N, CA, C and O of each residue as an XYZ file, in Angstrom:
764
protein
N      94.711    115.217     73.262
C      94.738    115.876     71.973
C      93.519    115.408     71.165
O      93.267    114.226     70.933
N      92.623    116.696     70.672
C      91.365    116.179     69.712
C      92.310    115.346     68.517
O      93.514    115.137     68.367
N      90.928    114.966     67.686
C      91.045    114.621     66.839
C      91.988    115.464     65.159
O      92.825    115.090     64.337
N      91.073    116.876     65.460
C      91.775    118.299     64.346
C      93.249    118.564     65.074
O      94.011    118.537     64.107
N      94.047    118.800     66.234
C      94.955    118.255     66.232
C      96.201    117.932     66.084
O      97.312    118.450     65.975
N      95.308    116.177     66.134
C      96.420    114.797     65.697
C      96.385    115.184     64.389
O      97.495    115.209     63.857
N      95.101    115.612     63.442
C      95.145    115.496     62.064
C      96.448    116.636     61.760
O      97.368    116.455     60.963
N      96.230    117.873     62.653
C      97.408    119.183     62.200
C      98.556    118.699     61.996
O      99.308    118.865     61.036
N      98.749    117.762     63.427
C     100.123    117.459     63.729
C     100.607    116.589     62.408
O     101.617    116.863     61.759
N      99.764    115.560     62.143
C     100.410    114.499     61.126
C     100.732    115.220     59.425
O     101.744    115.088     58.737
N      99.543    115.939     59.143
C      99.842    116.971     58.226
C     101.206    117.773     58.273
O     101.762    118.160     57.245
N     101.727    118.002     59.608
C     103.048    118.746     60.003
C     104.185    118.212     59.657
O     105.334    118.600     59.443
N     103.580    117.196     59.651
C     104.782    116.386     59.921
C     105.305    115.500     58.791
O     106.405    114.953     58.724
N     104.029    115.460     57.685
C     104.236    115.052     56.181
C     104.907    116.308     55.302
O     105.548    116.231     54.254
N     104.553    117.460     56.063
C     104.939    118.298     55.107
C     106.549    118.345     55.441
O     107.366    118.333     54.520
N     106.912    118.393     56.686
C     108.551    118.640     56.921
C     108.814    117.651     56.187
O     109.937    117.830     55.716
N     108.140    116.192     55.651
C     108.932    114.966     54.429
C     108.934    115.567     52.958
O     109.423    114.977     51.995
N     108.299    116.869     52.904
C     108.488    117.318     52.245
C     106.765    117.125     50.934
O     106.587    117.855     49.959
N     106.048    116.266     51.262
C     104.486    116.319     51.215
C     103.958    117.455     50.601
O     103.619    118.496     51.164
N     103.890    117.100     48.994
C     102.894    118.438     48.655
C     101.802    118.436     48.707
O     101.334    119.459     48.209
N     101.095    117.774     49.077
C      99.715    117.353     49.609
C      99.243    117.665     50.806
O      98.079    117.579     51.197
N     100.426    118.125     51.521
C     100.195    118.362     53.151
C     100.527    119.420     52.927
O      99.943    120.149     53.728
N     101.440    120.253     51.983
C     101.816    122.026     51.672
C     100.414    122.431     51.945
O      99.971    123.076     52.896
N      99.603    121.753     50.574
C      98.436    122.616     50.324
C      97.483    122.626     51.058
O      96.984    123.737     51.239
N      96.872    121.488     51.739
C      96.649    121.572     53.114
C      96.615    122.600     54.145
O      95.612    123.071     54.681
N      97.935    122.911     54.373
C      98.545    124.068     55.024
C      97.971    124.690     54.734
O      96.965    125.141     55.281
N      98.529    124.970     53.549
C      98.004    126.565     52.552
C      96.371    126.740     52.549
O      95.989    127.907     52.462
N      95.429    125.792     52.627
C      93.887    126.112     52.552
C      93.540    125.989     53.497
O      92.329    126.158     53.632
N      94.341    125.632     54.719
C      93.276    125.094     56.380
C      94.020    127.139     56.853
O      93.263    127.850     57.514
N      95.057    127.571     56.523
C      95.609    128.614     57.299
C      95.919    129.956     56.452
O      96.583    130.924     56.823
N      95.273    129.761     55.237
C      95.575    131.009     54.207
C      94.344    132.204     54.738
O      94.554    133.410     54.608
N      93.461    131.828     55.152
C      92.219    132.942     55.481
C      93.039    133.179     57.115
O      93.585    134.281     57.070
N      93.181    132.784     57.921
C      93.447    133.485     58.996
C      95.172    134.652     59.033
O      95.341    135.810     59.415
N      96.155    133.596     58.430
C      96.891    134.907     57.992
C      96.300    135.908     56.765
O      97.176    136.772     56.732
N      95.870    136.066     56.322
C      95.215    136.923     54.990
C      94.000    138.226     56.099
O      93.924    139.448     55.972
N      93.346    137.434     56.954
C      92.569    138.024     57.115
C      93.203    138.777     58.213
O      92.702    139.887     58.390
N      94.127    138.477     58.956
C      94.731    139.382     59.660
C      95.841    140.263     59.201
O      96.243    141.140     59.967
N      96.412    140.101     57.937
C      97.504    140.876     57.215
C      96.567    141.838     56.816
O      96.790    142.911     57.376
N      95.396    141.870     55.897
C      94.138    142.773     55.760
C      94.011    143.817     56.396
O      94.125    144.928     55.878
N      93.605    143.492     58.336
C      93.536    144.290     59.319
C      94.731    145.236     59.517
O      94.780    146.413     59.874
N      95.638    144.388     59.186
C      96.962    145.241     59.872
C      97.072    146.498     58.808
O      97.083    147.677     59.162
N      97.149    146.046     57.463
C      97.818    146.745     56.012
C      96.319    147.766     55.663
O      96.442    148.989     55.604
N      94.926    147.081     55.447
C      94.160    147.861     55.222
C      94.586    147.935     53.495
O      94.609    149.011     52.897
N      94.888    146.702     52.875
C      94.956    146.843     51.760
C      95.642    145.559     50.925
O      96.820    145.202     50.956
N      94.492    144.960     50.143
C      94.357    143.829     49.513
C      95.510    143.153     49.640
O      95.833    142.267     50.432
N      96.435    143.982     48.251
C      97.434    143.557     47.559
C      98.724    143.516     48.601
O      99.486    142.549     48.582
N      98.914    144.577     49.472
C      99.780    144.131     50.694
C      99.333    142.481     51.237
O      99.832    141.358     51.179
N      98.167    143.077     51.748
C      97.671    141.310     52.786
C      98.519    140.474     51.682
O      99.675    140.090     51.862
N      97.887    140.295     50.720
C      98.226    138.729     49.707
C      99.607    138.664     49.325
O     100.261    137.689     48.954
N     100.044    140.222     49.523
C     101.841    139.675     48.973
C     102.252    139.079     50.601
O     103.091    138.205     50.821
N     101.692    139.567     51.306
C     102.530    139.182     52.585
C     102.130    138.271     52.991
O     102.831    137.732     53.847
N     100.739    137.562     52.599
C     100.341    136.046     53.191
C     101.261    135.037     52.314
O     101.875    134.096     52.817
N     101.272    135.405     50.745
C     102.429    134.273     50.384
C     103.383    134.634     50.615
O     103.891    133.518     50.509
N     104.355    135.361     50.914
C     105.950    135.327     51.642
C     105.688    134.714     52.939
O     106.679    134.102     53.337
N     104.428    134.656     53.948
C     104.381    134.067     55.131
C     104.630    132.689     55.033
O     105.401    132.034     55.734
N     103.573    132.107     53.656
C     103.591    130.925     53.807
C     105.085    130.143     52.771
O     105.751    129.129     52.979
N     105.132    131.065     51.788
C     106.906    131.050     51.477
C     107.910    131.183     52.773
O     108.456    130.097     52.969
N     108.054    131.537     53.105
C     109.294    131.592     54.652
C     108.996    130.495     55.569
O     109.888    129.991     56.251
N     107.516    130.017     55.630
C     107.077    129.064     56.772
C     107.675    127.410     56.361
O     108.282    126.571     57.027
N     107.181    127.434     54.964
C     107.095    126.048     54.116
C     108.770    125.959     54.487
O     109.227    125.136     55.279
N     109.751    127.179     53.605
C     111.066    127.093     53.759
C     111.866    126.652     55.522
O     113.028    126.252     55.598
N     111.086    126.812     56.591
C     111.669    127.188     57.668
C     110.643    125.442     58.207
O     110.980    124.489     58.911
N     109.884    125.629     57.753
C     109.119    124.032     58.512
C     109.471    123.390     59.302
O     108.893    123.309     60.386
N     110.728    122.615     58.941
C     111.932    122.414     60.266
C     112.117    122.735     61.353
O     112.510    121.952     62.217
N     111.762    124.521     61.636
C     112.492    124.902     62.636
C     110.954    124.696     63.967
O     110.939    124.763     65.196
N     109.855    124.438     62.934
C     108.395    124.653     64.095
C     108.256    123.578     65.035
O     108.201    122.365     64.832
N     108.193    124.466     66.468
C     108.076    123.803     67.527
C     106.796    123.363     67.557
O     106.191    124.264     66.977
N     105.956    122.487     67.893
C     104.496    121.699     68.001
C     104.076    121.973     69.483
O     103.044    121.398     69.829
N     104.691    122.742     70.405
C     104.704    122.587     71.692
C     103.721    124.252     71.556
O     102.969    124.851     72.326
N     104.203    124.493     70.253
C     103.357    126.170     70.423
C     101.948    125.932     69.132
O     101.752    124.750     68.852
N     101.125    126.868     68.470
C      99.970    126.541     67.967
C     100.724    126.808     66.638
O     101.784    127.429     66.721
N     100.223    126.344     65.253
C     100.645    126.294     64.116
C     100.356    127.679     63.726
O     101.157    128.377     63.103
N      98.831    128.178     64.224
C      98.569    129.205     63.393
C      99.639    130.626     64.603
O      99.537    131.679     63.974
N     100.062    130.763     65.265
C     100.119    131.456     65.845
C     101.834    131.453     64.991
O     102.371    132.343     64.331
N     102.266    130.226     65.318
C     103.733    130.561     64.141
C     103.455    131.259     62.913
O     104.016    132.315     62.619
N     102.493    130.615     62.104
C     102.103    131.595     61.151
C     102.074    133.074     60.933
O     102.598    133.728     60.031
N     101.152    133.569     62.228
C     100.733    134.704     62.524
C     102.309    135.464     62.863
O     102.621    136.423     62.156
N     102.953    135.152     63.598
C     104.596    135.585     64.162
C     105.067    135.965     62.880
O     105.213    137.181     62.756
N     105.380    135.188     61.772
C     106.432    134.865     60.639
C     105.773    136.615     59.947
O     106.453    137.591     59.632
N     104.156    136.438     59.905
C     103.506    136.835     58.983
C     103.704    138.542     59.428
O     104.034    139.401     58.611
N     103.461    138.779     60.714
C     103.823    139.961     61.593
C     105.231    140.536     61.350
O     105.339    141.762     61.367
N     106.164    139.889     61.158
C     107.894    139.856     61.339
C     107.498    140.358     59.514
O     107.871    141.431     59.040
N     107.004    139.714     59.038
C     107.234    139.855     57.366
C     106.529    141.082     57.256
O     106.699    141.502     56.112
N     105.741    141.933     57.991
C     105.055    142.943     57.990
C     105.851    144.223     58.200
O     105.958    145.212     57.475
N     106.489    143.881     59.626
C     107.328    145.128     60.277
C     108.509    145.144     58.808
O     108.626    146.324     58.475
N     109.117    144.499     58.157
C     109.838    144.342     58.038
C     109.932    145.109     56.523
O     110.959    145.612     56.069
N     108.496    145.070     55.799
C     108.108    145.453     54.873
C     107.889    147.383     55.201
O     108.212    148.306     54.454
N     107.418    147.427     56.192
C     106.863    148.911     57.138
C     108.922    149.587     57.127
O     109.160    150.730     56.737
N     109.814    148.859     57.494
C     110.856    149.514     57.552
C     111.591    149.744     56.921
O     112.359    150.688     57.106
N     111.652    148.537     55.400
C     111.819    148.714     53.856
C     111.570    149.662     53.211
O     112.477    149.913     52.417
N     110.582    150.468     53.161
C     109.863    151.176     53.087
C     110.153    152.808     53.640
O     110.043    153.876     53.039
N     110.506    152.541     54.842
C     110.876    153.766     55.460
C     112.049    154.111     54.918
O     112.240    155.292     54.628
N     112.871    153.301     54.728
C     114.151    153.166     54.001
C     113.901    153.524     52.528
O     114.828    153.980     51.859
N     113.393    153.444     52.308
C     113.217    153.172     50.693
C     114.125    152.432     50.075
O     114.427    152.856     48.959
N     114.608    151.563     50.392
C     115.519    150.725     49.575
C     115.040    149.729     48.596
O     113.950    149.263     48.925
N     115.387    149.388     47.797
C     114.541    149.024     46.612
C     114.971    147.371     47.099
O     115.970    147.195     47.795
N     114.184    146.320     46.691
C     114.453    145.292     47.103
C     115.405    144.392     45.814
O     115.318    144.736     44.635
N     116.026    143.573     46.130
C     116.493    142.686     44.884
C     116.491    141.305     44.460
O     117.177    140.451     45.022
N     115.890    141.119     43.682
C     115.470    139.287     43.463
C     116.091    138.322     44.222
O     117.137    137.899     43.729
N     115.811    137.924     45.109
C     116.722    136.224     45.982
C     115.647    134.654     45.394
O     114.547    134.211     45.725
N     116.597    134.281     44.504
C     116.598    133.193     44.389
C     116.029    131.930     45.547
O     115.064    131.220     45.264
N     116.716    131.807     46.731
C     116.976    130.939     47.326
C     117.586    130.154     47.007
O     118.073    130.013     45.885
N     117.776    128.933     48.647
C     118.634    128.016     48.266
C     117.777    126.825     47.324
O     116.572    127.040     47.198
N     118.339    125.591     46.665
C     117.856    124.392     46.258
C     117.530    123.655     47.385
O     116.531    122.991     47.107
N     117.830    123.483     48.333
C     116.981    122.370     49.547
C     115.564    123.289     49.771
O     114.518    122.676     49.988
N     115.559    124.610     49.719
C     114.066    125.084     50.290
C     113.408    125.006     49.008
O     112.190    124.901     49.150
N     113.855    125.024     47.595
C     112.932    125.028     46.124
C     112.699    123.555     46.372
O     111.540    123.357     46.007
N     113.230    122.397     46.820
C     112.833    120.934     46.647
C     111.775    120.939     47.251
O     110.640    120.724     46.825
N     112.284    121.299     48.716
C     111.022    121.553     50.028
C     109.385    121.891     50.156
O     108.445    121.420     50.797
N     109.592    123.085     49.084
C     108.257    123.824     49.147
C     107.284    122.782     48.432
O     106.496    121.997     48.960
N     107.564    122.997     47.061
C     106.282    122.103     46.058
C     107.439    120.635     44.708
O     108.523    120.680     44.126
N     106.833    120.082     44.780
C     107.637    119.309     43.675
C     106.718    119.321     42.034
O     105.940    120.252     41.828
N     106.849    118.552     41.286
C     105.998    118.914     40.029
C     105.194    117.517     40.068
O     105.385    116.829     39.065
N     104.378    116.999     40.983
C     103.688    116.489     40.684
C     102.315    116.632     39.893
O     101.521    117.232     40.618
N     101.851    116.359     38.890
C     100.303    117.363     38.976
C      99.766    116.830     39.988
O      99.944    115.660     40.325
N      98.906    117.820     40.687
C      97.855    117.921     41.848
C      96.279    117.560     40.925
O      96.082    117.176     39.772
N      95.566    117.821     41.803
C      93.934    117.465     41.108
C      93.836    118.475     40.494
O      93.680    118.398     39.276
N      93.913    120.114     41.325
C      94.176    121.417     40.296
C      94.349    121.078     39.135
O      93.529    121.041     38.217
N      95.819    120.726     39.147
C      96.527    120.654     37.242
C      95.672    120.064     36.934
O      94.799    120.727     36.375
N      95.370    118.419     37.099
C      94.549    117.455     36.035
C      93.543    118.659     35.584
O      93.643    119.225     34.495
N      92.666    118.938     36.465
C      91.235    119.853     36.200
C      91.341    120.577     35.593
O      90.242    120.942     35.176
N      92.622    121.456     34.968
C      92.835    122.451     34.420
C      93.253    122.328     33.315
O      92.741    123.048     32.458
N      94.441    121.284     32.871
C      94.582    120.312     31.456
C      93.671    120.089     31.115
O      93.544    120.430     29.939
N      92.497    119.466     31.692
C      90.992    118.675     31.625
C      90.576    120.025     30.486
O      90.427    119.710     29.305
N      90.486    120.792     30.696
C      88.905    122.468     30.219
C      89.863    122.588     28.768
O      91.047    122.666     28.443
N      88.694    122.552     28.235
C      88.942    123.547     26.624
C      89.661    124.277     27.229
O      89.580    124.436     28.447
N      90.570    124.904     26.409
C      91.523    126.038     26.002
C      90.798    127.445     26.008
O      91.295    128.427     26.559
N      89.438    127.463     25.269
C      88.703    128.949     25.195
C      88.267    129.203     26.363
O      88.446    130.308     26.874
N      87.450    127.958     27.136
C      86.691    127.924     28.223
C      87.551    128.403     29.483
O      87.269    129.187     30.389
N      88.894    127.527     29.172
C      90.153    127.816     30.503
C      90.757    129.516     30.488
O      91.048    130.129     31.515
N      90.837    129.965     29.365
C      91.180    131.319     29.300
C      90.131    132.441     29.293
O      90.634    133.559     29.179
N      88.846    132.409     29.384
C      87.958    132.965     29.789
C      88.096    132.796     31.457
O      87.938    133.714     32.262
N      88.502    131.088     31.853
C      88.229    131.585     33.466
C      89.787    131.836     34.071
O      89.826    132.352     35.188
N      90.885    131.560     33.518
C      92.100    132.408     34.207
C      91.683    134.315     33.743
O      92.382    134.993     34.496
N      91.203    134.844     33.221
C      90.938    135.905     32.918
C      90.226    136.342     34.046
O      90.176    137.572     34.048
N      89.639    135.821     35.031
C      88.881    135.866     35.990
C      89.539    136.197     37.558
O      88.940    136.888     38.382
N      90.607    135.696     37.753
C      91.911    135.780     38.137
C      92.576    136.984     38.505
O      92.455    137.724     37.529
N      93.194    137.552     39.367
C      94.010    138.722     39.422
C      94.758    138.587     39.127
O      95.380    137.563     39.409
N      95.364    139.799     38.123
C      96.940    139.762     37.372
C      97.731    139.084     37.857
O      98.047    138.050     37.268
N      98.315    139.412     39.065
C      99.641    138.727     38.932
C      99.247    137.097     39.516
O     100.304    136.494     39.702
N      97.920    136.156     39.879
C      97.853    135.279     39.199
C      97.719    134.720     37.715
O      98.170    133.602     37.468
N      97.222    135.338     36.908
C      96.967    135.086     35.943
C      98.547    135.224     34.764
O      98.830    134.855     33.624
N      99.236    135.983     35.900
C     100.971    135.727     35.513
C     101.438    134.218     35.371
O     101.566    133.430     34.434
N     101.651    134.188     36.874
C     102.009    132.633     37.035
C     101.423    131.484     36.708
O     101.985    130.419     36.966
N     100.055    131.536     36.016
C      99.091    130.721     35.286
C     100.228    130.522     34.374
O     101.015    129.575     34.364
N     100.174    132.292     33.061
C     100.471    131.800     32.017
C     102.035    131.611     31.704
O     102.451    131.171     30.632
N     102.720    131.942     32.616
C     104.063    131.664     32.832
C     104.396    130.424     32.528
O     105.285    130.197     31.708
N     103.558    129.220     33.308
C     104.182    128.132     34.106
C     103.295    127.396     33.029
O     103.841    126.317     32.799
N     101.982    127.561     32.167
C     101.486    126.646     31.816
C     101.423    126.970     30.276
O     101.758    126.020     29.569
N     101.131    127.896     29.744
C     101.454    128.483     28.398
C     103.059    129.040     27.821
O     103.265    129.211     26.619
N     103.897    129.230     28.656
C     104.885    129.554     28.749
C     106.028    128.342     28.548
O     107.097    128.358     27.938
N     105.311    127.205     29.373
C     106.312    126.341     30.071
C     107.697    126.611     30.766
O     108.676    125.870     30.673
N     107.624    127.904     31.549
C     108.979    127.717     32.468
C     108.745    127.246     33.622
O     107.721    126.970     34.247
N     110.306    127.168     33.905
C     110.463    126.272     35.188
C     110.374    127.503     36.422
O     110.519    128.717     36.278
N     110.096    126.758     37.618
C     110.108    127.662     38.977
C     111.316    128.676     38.830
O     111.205    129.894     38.968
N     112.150    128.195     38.617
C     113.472    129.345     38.400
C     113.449    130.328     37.403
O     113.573    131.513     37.713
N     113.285    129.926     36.093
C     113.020    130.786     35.444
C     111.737    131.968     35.533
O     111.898    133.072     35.013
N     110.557    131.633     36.191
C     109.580    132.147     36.946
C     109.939    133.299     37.692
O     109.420    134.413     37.765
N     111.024    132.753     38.279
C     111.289    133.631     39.757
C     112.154    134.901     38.873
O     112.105    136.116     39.068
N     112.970    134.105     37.818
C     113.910    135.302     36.896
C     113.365    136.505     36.299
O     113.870    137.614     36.130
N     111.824    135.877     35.920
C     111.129    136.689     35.220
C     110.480    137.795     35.680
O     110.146    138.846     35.134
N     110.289    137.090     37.489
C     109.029    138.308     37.894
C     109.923    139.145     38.732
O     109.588    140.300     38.998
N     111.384    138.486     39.300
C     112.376    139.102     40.018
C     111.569    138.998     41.230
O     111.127    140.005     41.783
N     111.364    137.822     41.662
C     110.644    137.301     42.968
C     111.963    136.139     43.694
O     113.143    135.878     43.459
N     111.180    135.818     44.414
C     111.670    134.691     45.348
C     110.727    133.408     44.566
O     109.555    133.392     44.189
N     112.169    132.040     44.507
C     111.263    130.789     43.891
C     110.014    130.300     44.894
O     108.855    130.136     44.515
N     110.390    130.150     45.930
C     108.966    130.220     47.097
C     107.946    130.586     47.062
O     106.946    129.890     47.238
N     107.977    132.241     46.732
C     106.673    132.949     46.531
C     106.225    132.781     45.428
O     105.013    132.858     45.224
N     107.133    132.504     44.439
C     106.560    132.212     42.473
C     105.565    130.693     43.432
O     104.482    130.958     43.954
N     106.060    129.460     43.498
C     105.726    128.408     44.063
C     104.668    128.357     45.355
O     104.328    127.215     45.667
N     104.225    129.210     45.976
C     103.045    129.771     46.885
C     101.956    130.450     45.966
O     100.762    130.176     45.851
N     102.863    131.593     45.230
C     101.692    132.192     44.349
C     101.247    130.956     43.334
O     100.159    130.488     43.668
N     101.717    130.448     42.407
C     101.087    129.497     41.769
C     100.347    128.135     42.358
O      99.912    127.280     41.586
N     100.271    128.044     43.451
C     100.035    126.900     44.268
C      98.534    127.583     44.446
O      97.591    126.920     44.015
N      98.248    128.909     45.073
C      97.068    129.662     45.362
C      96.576    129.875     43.496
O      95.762    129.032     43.120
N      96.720    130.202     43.158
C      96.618    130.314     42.038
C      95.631    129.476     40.684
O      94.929    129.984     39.809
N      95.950    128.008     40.983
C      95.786    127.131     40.854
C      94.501    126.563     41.426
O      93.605    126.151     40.690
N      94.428    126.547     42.694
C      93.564    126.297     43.990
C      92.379    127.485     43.141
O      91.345    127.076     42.612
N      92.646    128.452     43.151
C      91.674    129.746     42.855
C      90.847    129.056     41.776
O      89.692    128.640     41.869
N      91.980    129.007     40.352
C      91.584    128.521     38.846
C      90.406    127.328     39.206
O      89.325    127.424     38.626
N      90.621    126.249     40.131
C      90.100    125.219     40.236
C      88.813    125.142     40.393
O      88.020    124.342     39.896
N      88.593    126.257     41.311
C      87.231    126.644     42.186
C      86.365    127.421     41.408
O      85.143    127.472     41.553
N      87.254    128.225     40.304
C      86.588    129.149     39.153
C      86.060    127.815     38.081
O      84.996    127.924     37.471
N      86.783    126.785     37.967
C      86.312    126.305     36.981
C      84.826    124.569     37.324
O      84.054    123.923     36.616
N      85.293    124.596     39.012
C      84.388    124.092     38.992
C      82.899    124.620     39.166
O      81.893    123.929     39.006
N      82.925    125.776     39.471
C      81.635    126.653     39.484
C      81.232    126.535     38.439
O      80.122    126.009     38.357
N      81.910    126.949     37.180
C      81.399    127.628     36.003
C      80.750    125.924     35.541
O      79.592    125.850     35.129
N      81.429    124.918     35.635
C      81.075    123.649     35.322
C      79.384    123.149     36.297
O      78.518    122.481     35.733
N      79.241    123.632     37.740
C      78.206    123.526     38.315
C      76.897    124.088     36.978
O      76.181    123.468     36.192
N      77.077    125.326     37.239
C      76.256    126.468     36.159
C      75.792    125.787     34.810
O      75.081    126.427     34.034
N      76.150    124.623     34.551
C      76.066    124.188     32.896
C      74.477    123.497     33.155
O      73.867    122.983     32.217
């Protein structure tokens, strides 16, 4: 076994302890290869990205069940495919979908409230400066921005509001965040 890996595996294996440090990890070593193949399949942005965070919402929730004997990204890719057909037959149906909560062991699971470097960096920026660059943002990030940080609700109440899953509120704001971070350290390069 290389070195990238042992590193996957141990990352795997912090995150089933439940590791939000190893979530995000996840989420930035494997968000472009499901994204970029939900893309191919859908042929359309806002599909890919709703269906890469329910991938990585269902994955984080299910973590437990991943065998190491098969490739990480290829579970990914499975979950992300299954979350595809599944959306394609919803659809055919037309049945309208209806808010699921989830359980409390998968809301502990996914993210906890630690601040990350994100948050600090983002507390860190003027107020004018920070809302010029969440403005930068696609809507329904710039939701869960101001939801969770101008708002102050909790993941649950989040999930009440957008009539989502707490997972995907907690994936989308996790990407979200990650995005804000990268917007604001650019704009900080530029000075």
């Amino acid at each position: 076994m290389n070195k990238s890996q042992e590193k996957l595996k141990t990352t795997i294996s912090l995150a089933k302890k439940g590791n939000q440090i190893a979530f995000s990890n996840l989420l930035d070593t494997f968000w472009n290869d499901v994204y970029g193949f939900q893309l191919v399949r859908t042929k359309n942005e806002n599909d890919a990205e709703d269906i890469t965070i329910q991938t990585f919402s269902k994955a984080f929730d299910k973590l437990h069940t991943y065998d190491d004997t098969y490739e990480f990204k290829t579970w990914l890719i499975t979950i992300s495919k299954n979350i595809h057909v599944d959306l394609i037959r919803k659809r055919k149906r037309n049945v309208l979908d209806s808010p699921d909560i989830g359980s409390h062991d998968a809301i502990k699971k996914v993210l906890d409230d630690t601040p990350s470097a994100e948050d600090q960096l983002i507390t860190d920026q003027n107020l004018a400066k920070l809302l010029q660059d969440i403005k930068q943002l696609k809507p329904h990030y710039q939701k869960v921005i101001n939801l969770r940080y101008f708002n102050e609700l909790s993941y649950l109440e989040m999930a009440t509001e957008l009539g989502e899953p707490i997972n995907n509120i907690k994936v989308k704001l996790l990407r979200a965040k990650k995005l804000l971070a990268e917007i604001i350290r650019q704009s900080s390069e530029y000075k």
